[in-house]
Coordinates of N, CA and C in Angstrom, one line a residue:
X206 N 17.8 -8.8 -15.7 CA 19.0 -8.2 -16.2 C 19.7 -7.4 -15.0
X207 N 20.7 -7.4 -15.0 CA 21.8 -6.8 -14.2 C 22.9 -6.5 -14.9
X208 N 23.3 -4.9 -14.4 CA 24.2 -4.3 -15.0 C 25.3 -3.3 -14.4
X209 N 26.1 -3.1 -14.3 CA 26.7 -2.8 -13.3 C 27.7 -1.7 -14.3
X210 N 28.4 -0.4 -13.2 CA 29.3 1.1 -14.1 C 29.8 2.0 -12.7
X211 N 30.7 1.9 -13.0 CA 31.2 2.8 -12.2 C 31.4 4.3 -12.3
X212 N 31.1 4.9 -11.8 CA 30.9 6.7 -12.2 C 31.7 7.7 -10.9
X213 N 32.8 8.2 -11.7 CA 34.0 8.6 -11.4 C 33.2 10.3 -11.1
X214 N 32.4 10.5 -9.5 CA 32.2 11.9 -9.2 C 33.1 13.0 -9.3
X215 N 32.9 14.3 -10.1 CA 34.2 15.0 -9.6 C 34.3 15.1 -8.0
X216 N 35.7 15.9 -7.9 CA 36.2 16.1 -6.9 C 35.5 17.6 -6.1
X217 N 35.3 17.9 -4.8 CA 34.4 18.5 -4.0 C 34.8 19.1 -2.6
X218 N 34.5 20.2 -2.8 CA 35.4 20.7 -1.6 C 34.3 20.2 -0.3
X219 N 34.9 20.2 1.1 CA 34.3 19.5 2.0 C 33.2 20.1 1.8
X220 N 32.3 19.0 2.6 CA 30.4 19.5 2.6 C 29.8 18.4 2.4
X221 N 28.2 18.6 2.2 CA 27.6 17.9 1.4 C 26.8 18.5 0.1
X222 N 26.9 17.7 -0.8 CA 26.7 18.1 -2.2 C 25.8 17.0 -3.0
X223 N 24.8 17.7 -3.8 CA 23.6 17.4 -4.5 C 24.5 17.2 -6.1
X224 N 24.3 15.2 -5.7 CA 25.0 14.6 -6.8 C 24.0 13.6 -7.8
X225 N 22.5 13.7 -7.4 CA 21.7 13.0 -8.4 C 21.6 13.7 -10.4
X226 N 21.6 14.5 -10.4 CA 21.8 15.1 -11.7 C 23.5 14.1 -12.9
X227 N 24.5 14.0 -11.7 CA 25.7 13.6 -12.4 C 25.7 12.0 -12.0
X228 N 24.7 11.6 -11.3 CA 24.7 9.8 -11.4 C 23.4 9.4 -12.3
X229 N 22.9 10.4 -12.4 CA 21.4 9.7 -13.5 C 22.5 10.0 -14.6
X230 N 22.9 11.2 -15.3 CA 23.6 11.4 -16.6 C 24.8 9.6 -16.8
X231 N 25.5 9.0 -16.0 CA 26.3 8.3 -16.2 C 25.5 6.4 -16.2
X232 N 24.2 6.8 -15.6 CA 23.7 5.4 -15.8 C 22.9 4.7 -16.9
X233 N 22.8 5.7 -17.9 CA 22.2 5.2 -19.2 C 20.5 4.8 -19.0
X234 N 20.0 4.1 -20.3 CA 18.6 3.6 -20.0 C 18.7 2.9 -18.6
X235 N 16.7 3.2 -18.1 CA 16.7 2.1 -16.7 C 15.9 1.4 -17.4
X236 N 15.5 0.1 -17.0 CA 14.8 -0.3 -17.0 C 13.8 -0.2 -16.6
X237 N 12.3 -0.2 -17.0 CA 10.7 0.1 -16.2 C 10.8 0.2 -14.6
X238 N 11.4 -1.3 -14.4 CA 11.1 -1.5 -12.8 C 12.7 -2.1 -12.5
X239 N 12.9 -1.8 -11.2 CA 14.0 -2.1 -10.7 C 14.7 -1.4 -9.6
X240 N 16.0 -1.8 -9.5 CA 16.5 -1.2 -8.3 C 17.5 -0.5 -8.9
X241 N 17.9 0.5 -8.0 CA 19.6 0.9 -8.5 C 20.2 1.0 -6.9
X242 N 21.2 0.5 -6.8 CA 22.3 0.1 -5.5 C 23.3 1.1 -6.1
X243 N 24.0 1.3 -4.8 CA 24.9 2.6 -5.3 C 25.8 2.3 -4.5
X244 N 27.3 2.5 -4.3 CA 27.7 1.5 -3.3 C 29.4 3.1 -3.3
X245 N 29.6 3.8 -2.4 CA 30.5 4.9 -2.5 C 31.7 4.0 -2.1
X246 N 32.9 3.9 -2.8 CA 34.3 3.7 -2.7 C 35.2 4.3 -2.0
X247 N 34.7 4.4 -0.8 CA 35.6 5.8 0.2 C 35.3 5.5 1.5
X248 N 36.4 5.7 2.6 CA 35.7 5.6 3.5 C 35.9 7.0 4.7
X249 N 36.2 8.2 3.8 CA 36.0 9.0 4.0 C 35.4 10.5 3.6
X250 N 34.2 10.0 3.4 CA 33.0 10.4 2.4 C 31.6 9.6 3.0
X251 N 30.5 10.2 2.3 CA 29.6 9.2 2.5 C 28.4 9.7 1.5
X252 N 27.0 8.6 1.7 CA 26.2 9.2 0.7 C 25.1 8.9 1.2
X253 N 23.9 9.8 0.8 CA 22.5 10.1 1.3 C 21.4 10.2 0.6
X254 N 20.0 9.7 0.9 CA 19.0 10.9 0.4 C 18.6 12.1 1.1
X255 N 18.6 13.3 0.7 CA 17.8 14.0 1.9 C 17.6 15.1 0.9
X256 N 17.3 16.2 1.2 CA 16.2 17.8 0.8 C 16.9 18.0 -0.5
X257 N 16.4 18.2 -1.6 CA 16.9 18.4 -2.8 C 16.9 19.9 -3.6
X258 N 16.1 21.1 -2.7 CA 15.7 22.0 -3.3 C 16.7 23.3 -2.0
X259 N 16.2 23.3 -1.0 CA 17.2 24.5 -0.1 C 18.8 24.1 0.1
X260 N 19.4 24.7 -0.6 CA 21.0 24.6 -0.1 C 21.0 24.9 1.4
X261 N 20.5 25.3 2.0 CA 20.8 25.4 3.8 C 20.5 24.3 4.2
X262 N 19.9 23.4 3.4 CA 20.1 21.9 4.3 C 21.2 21.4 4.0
X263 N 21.7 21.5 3.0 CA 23.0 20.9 3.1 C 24.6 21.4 3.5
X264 N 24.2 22.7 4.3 CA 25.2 23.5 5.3 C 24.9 23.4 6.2
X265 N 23.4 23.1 6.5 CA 22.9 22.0 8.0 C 23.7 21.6 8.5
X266 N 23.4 20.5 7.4 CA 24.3 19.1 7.7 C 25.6 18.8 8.5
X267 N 26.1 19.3 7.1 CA 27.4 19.9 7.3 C 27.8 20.4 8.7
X268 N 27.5 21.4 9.2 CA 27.6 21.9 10.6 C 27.1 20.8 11.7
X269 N 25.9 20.1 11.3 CA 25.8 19.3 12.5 C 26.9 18.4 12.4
X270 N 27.1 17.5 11.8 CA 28.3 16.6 11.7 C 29.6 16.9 12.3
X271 N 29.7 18.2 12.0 CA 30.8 18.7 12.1 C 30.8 18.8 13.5
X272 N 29.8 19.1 14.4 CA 29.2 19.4 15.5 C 29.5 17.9 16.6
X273 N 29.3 16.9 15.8 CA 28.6 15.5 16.6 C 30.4 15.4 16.4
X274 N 31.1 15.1 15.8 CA 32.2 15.1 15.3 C 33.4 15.7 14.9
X275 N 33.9 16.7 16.0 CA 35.1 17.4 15.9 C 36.3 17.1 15.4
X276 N 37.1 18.2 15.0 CA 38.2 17.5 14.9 C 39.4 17.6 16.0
X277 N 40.7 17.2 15.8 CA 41.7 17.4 17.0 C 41.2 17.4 18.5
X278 N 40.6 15.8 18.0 CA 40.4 15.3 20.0 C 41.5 14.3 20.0
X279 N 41.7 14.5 21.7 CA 42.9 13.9 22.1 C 42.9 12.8 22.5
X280 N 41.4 12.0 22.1 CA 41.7 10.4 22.1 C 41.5 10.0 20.9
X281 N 41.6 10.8 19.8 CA 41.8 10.0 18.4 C 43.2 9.4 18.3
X282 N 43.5 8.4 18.0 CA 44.7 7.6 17.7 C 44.8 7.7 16.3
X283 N 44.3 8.0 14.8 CA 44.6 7.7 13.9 C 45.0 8.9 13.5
X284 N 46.1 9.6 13.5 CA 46.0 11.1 13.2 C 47.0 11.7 12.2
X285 N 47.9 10.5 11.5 CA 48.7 10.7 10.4 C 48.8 11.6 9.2
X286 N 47.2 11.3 8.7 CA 46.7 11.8 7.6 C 46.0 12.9 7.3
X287 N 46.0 14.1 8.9 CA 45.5 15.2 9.2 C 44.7 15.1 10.1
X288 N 44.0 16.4 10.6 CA 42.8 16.5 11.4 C 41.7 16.5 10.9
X289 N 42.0 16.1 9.6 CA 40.0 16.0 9.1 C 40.3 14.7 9.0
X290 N 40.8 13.6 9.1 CA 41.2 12.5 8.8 C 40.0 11.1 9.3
X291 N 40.4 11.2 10.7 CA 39.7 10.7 11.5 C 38.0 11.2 11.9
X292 N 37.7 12.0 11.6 CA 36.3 12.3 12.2 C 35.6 12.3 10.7
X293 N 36.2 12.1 9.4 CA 36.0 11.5 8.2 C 35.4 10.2 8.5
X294 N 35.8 9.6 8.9 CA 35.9 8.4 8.9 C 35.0 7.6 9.8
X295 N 35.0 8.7 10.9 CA 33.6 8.3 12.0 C 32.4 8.7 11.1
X296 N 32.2 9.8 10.3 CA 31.0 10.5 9.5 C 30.9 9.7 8.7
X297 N 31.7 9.0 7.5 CA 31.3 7.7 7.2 C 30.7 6.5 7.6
X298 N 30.9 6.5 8.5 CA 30.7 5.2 9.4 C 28.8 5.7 9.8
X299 N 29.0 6.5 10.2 CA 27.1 7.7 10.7 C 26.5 7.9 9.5
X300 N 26.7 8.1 8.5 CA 26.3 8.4 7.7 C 25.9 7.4 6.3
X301 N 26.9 6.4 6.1 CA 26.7 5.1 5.3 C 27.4 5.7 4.0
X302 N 27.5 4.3 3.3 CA 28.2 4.4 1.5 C 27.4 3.8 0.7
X303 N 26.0 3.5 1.7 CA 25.1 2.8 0.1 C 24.0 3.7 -0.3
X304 N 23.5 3.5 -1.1 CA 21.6 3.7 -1.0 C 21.6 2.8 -2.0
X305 N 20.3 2.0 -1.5 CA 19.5 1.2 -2.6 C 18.3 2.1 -3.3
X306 N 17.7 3.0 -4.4 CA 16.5 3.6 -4.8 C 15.4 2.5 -5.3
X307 N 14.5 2.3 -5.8 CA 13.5 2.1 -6.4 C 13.5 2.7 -7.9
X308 N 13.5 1.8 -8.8 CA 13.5 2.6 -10.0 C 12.1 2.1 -10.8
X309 N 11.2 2.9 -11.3 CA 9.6 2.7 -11.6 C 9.5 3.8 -12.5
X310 N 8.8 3.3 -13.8 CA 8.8 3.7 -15.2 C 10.0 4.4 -15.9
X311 N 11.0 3.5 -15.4 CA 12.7 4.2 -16.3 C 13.0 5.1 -15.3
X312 N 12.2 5.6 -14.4 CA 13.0 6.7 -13.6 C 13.3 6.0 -12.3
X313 N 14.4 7.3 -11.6 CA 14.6 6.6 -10.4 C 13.2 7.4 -9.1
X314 N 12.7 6.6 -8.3 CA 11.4 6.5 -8.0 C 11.7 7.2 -6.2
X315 N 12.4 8.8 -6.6 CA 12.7 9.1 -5.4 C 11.1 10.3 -5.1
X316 N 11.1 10.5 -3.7 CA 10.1 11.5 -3.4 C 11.0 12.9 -4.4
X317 N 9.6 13.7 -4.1 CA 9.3 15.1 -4.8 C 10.9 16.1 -4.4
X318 N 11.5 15.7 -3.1 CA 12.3 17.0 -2.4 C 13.4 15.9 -2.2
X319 N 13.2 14.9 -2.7 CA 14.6 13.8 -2.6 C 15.8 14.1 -3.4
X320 N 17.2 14.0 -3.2 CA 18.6 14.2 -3.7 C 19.1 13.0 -3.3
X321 N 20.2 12.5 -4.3 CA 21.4 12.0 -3.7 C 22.4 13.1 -3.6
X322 N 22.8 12.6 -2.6 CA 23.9 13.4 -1.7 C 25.9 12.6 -1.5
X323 N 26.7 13.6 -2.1 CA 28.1 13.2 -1.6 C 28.0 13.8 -0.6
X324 N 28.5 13.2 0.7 CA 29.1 13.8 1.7 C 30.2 13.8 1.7
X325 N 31.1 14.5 1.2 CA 32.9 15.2 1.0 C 33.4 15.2 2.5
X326 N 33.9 14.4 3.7 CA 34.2 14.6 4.9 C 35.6 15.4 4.5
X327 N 36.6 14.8 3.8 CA 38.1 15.5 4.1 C 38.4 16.9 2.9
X328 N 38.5 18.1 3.6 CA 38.9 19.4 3.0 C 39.7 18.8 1.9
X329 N 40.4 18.0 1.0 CA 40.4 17.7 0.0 C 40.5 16.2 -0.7
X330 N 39.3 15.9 -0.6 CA 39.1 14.5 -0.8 C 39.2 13.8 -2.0
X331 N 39.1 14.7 -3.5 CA 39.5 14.6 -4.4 C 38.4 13.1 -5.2
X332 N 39.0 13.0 -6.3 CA 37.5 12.4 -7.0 C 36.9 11.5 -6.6
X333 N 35.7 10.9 -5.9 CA 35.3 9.7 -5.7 C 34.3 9.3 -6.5
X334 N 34.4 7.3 -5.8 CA 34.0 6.4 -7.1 C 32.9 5.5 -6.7
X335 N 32.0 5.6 -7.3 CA 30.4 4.8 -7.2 C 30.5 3.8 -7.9
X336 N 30.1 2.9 -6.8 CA 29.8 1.3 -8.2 C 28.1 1.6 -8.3
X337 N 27.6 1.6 -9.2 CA 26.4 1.6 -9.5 C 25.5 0.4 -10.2
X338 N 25.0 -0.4 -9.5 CA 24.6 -1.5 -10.1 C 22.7 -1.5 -10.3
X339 N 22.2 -2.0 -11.4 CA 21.5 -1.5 -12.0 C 20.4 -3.2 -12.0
X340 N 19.4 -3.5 -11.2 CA 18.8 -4.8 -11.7 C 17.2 -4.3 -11.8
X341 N 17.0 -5.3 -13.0 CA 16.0 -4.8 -13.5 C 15.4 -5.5 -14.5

């Protein structure tokens, strides 16, 4: 079986943000065994597993990124859409738009301190959209 839903995240001020709670609520029954593919609709944004319990990992993050990837450098050429614009877009690119999980007895089959993660790159990036496909 394969099944597929798209799940409309709210909108999130820059950061990274602990979004497994509001993609389990939108995916319905799992099946026993299977995968769930998650696929982010943005390419200025991104998504992760990482620490699911200290919020300072995810102002880590946030700071390193921010760190590896500045904004208002003077060899960015794409710079129409602001200065978070472009180094958006590199952090998507570092960071990725998929995860594939493991899903094992109806749940999803993440470690003990595992999250899914939005990574919000643009100060107002406004709602984004997950294809979430479900085989099983």
């Amino acid at each position: 079986m394969i099944r597929q839903c798209e799940i409309q995240l709210q909108a999130r001020p820059r950061g990274c943000h602990l979004v497994t709670d509001e993609v389990v609520r939108h995916l319905g029954a799992l099946p026993q065994t299977g995968l769930l593919h998650l696929l982010l609709k943005h390419t200025s944004a991104g998504l992760c597993l990482n620490e699911n319990w200290d919020a300072d990992v995810r102002r880590d993050l946030n700071a390193i990124l921010d760190h590896i990837v500045p904004e208002n450098q003077p060899y960015f050429l794409h710079t129409l859409e602001g200065a978070d614009d472009m180094p958006a877009h590199a952090k998507s690119a570092l960071v990725g738009a998929t995860l594939t999980i493991p899903i094992t007895n109806g749940r999803l089959n993440l470690g003990t301190w595992q999250g899914i993660y939005l990574c919000e790159f643009r100060n107002h990036g406004g709602t984004r959209t997950l294809t979430a496909t479900i085989i099983g």
